[in-house]
Structure formats: C-alpha cells, structure tokens
CSV table of C-alpha atoms in Angstrom, one decimal:
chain,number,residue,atom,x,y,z
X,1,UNK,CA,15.0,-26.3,5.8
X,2,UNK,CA,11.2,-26.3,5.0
X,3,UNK,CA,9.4,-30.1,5.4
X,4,UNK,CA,6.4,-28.9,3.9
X,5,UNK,CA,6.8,-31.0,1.0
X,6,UNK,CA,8.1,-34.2,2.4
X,7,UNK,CA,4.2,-35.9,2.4
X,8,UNK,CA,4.7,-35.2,-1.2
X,9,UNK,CA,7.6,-36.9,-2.4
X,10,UNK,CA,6.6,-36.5,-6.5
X,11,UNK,CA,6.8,-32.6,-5.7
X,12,UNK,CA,9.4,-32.5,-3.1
X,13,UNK,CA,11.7,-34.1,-5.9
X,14,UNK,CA,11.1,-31.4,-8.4
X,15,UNK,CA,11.2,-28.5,-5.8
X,16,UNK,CA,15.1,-30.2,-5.6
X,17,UNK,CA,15.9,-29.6,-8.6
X,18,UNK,CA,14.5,-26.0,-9.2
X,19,UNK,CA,16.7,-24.6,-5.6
X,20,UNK,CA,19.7,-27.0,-7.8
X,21,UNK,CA,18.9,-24.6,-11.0
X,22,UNK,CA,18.8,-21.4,-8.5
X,23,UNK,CA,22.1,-22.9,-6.6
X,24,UNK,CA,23.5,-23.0,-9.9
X,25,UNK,CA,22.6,-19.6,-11.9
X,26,UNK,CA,23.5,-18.1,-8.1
X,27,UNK,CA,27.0,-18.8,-8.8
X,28,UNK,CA,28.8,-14.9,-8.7
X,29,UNK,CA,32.2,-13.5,-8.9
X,30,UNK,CA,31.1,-11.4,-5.9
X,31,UNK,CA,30.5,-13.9,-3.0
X,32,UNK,CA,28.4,-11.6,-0.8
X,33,UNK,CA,25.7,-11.6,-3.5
X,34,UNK,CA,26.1,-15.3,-4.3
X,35,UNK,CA,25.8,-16.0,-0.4
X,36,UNK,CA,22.9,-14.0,0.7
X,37,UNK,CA,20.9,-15.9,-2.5
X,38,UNK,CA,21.9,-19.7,-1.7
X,39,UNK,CA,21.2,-17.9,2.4
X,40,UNK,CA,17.6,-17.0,1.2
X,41,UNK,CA,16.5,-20.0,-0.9
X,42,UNK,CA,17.6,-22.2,2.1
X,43,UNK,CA,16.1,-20.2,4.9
X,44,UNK,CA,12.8,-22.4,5.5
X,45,UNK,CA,10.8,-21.0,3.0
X,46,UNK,CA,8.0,-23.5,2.1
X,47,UNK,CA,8.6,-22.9,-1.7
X,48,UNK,CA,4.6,-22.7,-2.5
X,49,UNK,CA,5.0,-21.0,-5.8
X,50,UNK,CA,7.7,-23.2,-8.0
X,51,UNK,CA,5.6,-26.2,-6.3
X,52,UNK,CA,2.7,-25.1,-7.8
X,53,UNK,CA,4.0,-24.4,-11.1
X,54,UNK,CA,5.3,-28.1,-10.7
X,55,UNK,CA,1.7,-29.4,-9.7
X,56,UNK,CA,-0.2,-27.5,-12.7
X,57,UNK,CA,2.0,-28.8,-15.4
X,58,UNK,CA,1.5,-32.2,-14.5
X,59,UNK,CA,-2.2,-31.6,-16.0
X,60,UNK,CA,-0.5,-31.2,-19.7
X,61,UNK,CA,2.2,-32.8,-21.5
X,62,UNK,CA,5.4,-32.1,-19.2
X,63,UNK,CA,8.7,-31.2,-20.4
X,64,UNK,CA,10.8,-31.0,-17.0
X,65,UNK,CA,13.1,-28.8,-18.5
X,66,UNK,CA,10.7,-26.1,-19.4
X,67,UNK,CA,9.0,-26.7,-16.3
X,68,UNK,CA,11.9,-26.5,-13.6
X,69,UNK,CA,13.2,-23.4,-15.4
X,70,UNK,CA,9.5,-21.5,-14.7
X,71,UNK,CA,9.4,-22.7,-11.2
X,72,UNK,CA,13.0,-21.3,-10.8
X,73,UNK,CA,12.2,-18.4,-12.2
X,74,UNK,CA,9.0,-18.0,-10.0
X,75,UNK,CA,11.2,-18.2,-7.0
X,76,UNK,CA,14.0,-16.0,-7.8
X,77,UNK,CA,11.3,-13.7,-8.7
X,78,UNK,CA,9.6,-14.1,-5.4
X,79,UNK,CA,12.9,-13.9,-3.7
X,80,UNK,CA,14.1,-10.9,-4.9
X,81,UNK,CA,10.4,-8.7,-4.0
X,82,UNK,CA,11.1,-10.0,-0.6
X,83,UNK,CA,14.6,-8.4,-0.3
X,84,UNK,CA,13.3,-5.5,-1.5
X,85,UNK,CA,10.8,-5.1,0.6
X,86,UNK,CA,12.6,-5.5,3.7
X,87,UNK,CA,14.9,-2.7,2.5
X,88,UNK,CA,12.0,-0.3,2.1
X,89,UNK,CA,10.1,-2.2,5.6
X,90,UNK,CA,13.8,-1.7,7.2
X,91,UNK,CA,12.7,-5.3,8.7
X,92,UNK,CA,15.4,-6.9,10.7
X,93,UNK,CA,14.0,-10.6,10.9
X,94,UNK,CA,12.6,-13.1,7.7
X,95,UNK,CA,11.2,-16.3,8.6
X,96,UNK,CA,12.7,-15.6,11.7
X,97,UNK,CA,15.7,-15.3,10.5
X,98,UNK,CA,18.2,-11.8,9.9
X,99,UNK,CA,17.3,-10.3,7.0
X,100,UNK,CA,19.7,-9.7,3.6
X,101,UNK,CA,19.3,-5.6,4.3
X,102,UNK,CA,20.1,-6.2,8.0
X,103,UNK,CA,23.0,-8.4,7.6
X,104,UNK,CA,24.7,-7.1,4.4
X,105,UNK,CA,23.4,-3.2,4.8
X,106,UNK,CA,20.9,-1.7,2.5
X,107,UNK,CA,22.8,-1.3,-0.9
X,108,UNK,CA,24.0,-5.1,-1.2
X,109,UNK,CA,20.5,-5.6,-0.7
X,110,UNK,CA,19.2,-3.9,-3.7
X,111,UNK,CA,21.9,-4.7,-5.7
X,112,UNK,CA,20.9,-8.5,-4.5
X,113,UNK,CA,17.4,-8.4,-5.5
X,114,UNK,CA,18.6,-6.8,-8.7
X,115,UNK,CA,20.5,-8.9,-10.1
X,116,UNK,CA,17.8,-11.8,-8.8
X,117,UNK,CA,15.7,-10.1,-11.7
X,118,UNK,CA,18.6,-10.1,-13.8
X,119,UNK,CA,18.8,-14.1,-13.5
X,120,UNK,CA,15.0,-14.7,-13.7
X,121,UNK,CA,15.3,-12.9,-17.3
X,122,UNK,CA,18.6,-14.9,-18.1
X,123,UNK,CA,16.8,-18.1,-17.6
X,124,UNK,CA,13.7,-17.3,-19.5
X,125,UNK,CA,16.2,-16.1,-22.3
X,126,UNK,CA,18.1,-19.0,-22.6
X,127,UNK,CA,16.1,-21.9,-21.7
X,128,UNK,CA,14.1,-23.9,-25.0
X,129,UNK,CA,10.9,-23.9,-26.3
X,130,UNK,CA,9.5,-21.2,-23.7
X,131,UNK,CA,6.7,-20.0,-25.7
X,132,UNK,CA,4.4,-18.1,-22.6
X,133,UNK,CA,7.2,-17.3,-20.6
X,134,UNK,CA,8.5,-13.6,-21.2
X,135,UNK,CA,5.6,-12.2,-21.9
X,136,UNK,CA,3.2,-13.4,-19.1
X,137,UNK,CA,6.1,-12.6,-16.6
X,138,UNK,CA,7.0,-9.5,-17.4
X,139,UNK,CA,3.0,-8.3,-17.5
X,140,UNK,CA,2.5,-9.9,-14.1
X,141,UNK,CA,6.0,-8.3,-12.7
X,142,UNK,CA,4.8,-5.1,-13.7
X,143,UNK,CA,1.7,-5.6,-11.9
X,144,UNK,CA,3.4,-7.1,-8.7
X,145,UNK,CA,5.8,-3.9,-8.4
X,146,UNK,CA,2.9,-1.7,-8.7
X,147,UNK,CA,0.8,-3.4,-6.0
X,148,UNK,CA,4.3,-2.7,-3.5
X,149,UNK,CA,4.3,0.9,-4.8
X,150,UNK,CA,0.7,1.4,-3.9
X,151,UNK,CA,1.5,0.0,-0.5
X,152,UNK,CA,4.5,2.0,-0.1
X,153,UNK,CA,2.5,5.3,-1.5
X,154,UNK,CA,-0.8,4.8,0.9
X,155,UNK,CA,1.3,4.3,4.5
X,156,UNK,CA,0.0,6.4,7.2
X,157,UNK,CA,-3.5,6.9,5.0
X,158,UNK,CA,-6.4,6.9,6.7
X,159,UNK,CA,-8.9,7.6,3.8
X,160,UNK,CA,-7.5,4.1,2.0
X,161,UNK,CA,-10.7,1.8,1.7
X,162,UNK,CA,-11.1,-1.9,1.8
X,163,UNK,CA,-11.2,-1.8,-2.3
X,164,UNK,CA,-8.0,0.3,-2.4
X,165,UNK,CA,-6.8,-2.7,-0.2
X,166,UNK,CA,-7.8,-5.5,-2.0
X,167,UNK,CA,-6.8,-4.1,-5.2
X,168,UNK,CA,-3.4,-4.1,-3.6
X,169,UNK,CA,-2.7,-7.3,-2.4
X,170,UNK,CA,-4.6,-8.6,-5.5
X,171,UNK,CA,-1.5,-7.5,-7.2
X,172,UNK,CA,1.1,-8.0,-4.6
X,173,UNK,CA,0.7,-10.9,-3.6
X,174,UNK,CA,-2.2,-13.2,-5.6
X,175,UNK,CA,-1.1,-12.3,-9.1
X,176,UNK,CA,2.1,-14.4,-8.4
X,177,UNK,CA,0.1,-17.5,-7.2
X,178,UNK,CA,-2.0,-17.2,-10.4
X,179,UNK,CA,1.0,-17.0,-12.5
X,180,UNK,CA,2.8,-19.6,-10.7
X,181,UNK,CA,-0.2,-22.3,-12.1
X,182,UNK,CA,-1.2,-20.8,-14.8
X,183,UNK,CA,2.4,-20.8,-16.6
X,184,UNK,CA,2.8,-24.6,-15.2
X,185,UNK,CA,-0.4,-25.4,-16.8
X,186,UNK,CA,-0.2,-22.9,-20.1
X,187,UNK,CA,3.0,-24.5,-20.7
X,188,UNK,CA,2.4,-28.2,-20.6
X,189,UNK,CA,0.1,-27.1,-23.3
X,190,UNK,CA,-3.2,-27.6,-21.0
X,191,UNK,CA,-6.5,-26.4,-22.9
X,192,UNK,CA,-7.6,-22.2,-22.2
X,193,UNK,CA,-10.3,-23.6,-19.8
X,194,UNK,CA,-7.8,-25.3,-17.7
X,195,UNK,CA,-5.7,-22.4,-17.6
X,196,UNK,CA,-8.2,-20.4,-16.3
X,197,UNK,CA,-8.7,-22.3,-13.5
X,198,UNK,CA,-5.7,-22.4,-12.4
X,199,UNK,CA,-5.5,-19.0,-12.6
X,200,UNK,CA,-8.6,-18.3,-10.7
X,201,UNK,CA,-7.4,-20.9,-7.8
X,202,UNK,CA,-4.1,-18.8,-8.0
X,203,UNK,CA,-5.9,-15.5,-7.1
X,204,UNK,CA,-7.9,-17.0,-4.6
X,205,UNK,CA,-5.5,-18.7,-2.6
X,206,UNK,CA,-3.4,-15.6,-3.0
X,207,UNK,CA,-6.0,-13.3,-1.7
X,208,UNK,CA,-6.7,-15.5,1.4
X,209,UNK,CA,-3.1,-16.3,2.3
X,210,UNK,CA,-2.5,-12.3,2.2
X,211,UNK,CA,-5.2,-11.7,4.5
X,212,UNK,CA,-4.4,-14.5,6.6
X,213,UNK,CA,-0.8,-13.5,6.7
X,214,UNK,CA,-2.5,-9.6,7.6
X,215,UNK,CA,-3.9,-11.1,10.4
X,216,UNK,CA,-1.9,-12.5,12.3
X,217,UNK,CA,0.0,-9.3,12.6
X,218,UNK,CA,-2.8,-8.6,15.2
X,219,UNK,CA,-3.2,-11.7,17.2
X,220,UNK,CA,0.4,-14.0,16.5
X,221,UNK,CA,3.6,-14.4,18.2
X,222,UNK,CA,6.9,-12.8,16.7
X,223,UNK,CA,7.9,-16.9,16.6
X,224,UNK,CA,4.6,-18.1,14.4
X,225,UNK,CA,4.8,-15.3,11.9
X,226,UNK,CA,8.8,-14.9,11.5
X,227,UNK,CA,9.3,-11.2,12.4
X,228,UNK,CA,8.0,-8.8,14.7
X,229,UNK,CA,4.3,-8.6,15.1
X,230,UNK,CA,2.6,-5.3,15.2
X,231,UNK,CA,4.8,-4.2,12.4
X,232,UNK,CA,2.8,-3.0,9.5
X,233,UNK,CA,1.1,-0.6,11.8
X,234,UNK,CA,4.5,0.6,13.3
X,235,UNK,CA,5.0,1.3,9.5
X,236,UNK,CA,1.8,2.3,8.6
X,237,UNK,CA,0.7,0.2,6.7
X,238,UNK,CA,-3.2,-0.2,7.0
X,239,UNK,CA,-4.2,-3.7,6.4
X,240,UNK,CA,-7.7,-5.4,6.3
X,241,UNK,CA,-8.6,-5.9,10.1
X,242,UNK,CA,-7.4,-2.2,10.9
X,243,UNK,CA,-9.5,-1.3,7.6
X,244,UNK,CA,-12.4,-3.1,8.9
X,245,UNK,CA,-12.5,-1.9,12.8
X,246,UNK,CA,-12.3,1.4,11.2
X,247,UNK,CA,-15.4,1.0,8.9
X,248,UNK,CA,-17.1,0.1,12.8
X,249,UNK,CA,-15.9,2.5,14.5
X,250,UNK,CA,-14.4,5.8,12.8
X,251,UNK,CA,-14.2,8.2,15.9
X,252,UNK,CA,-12.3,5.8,17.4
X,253,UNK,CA,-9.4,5.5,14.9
X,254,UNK,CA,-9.6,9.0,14.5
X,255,UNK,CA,-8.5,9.7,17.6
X,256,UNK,CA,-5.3,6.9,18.1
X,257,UNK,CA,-4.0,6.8,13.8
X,258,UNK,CA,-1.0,9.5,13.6
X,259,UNK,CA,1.1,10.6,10.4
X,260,UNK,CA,4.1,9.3,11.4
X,261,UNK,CA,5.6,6.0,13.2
X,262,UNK,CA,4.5,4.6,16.5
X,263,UNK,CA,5.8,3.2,19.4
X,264,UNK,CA,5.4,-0.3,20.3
X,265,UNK,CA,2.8,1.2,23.1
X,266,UNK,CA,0.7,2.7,20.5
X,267,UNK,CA,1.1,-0.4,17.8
X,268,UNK,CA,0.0,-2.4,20.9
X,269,UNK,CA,-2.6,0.1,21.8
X,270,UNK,CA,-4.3,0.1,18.2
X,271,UNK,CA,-4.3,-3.5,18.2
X,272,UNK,CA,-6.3,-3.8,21.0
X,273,UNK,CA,-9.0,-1.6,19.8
X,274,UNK,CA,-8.9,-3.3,16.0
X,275,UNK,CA,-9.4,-6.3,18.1
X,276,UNK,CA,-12.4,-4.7,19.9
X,277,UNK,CA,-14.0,-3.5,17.2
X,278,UNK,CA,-14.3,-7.1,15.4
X,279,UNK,CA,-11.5,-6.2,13.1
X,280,UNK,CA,-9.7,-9.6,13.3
X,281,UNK,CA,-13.1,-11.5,13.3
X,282,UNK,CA,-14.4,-10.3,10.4
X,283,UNK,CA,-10.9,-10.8,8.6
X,284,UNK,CA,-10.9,-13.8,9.1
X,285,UNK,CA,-14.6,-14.4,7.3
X,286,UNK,CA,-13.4,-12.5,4.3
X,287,UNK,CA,-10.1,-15.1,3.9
X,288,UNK,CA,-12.2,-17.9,4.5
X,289,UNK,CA,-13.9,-16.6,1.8
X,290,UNK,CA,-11.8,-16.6,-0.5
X,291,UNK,CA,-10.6,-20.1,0.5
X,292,UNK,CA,-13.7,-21.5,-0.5
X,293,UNK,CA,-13.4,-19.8,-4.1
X,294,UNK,CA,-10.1,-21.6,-4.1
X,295,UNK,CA,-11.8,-25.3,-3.3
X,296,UNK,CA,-14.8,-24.9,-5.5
X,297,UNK,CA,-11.8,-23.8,-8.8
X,298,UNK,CA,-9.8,-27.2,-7.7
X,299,UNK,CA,-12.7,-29.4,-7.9
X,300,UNK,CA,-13.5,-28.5,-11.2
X,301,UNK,CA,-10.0,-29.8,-12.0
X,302,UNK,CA,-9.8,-32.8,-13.9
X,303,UNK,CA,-9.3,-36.0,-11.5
X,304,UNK,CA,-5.8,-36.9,-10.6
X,305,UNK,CA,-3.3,-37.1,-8.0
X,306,UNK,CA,-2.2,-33.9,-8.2
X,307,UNK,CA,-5.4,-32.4,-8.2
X,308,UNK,CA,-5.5,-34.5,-4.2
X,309,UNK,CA,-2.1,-32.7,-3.4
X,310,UNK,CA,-3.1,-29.5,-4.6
X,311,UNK,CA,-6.5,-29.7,-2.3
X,312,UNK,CA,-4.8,-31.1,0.2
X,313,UNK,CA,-2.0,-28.6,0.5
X,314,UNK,CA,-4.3,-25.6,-0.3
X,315,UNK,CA,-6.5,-26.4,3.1
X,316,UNK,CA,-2.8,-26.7,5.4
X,317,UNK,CA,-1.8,-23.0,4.4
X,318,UNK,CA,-6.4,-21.6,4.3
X,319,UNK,CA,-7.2,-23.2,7.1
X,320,UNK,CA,-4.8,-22.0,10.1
X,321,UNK,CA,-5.5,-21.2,13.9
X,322,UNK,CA,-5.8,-17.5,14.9
C-alpha cells in the first residue's frame, strides 16, 4: 500500500473514498475479474491522478460527490490502459508486482480492462449533476488509445523522430494528467482561466514524468522502476534517450538496432552506447524542462493550501535521482 499521500492527510482522506467507490462498483458475479481489480487498485500505486482531480476541485465550489466519482473514474480509467498494455508489452511484473495478464492469462486480462471501461462509463452515467464529464472523457480516451496505438505501430522504427515521440507520450500519458485537473477544477465550477492552467500543469507534469519514467529504463534497477529494465528496447520501443543518442551518432545505431526482438546482451549492449552518446543526459534536460513549465503554471495558481500540496508533491515525482 502506497504512503505517498500520508503528509497530506486532507487528500489522503478523499483518495479513501474514491478506491471505496472503485471497491464498490468492482463488485462482480465473476470473482476472477472482481479480484484482479481490488488486486490492482491496492498494489502500491501512488494514485496521482484521482489526487489531483481532488486537489483541483478544491479551487471551486466542491461537491464531493461529483468530485470522488471523477477521481474514480480517472483511476479505473488509468487502471484499465495499464492492463492492457501489459497484455500487448507481455510484461510479467507491475510495480513489482505479477501482472493481471501473467497471473490470470491474456484473455481475462482484456476482458478485465474492458469491463474497467465499462464501469468508468457506468459511473459517469449514473452519478448527478456531471455536466463536463462524458464528453471531456471520452475526447481524451480517444486520444490516450491512439497515443498506445502509435506506440504499438512505430516498434522496431528507426526513422521515428523526437516529434513523433513527443507527440506520443503527449497523448499517452500527459493528456490524462491534464484531464485529471482540469475536470476537478472545470467541475467545481472554477473560471476558464483556471482551467487552463490546470490543464497546462497537467501536460507538463505529464510530459516530464513520461520521460523521466523513459529514463530510467536505461540507468535504474528492476527494484526502483517495478519491472524489468531494458524492456522497451527488448520490445522495441524507441524512447527519448535512444531517440536522442541516435540524433548524435546515426552510424552507430545503425549498425546494433534490428527488426525484431533482442536479447538481454543486446538490450544491455545498446544501453551502453545510448549512455555513451549522451542519450540519458540530455533526457534528462528535456524533463527538467518540462518540470519547470509545470512550476511556473502552479504559481500562477491562486494562493492556497492546495496550491503548497500540489507544488510540493509535483517536485517529489520531477525532481528524482538518476
């Protein structure tokens, strides 16, 4: 069980009730699917985006029901990309722990993360007064499942540029952090300018945790990142430091990228050269970066607790050790 919260004990309260709500819309005739969910929403996970849902809408006139039934459906949503992808990833461990594919098999997983979906909508559907909900969700789901289809389309690419990346995990990943404030702060009723700053803090935040995250697939241990390391290469999956070493060295790259999976002696072998050719270092410029962005958007915030938390808790998941 996550302590990330535990500082915070106005936030850790709320983030209770929202896994409550998911423990309770869980509830299944099949007990495989109903396990592996209450499994997943208790496996450590630091719950960042219901938390920030929570934190934006305390900038407007908060309804707590409206509010924990977003930040529910922000997780579930959350939860079920992260099933899916370790179908299509074949990944074994998450958060260090066995993954729903790995211990269920491949088809409960998908059913799983489908009928996650299927919830998310049931408690958009039948919760009051969610004006925002539906349609901001459904524009930024569509957006999130193409950034993982773009991912899954451009493995073993050589030719994919840093733009093609960004793009990517723009979608992927960011455009749930922005959604995650912005519908906290759009529905507390919170003025457009407001909105849009959380938005913008959402994207940036997004972007840097992503290539943070991207990272440390190069230089962390399989304990500090909660699966293997080395595995988007093994998979093919080009992220930004490979990206980068490329750009400074193409003959290089050239030589060691295949078509098709590696062994953990290659994987280990192209690591070493990303690392030679500055690939981590100057990934790690480009998140801190966008970390910045993210700090500059929450000081423009109006003045209030929550705007100390949010600041605070923004520079604990920016600024880690590489």
């Amino acid at each position: 069980m996550s302590k990330f919260w535990s500082n915070y004990p106005i936030i850790d309260r709320e983030i209770e009730e929202v896994k409550k709500q998911i423990s309770k819309n869980a509830k299944c005739k099949d007990k495989i699917i109903e396990k592996s969910i209450l499994e997943l929403l208790n496996s450590g996970g630091k719950m960042l985006r219901p938390a920030f849902t929570v934190i934006a809408s305390k900038f407007g006139d908060y309804n707590e029901e409206r509010v924990i039934a977003l930040a529910s459906v922000i997780e579930m949503f959350h939860m079920a990309t992260l099933v899916h992808d370790d179908v299509i990833d074949d990944a074994e461990l998450r958060r260090g722990k066995e993954t729903v594919q790995a211990k269920y098999g491949k088809n409960y997983a998908v059913y799983i993360g489908d009928y996650l979906f299927c919830l998310c909508f049931r408690i958009l559907a039948t919760t009051s007064s969610i004006e925002r909900g539906v349609d901001i969700d459904t524009k930024v789901m569509s957006r999130i499942c193409m950034g993982e289809v773009e991912q899954l389309s451009s493995r073993f690419n050589k030719d994919v540029s840093i733009k093609d990346y960004l793009k990517r995990i723009s979608g992927k990943t960011a455009e749930l952090f922005s959604l995650s404030l912005y519908i906290g702060a759009a529905e507390s009723s919170c003025d457009k300018k407001i909105c849009r700053l959380f938005w913008e803090i959402g994207h940036n935040i997004g972007m840097a945790f992503q290539i943070i995250d991207d990272t440390l697939d190069y230089v962390g241990t399989d304990e500090e990142i909660g699966k293997k390391s080395g595995n988007d290469i093994k998979d093919g999956i080009y992220t930004l430091p490979l990206l980068l070493a490329m750009k400074n060295n193409k003959e290089v790259f050239d030589k060691i990228l295949k078509e098709d999976n590696y062994t953990d002696e290659e994987a280990r072998n192209i690591i070493e050269k990303v690392k030679e050719n500055n690939g981590v270092e100057e990934s790690i410029k480009i998140a801190e970066k966008y970390s910045e962005k993210s700090f500059k958007y929450i000081n423009k915030l109006p003045d209030n607790e929550y705007k100390d938390i949010l600041l605070e808790v923004t520079k604990k998941l920016l600024k880690r050790k590489y």
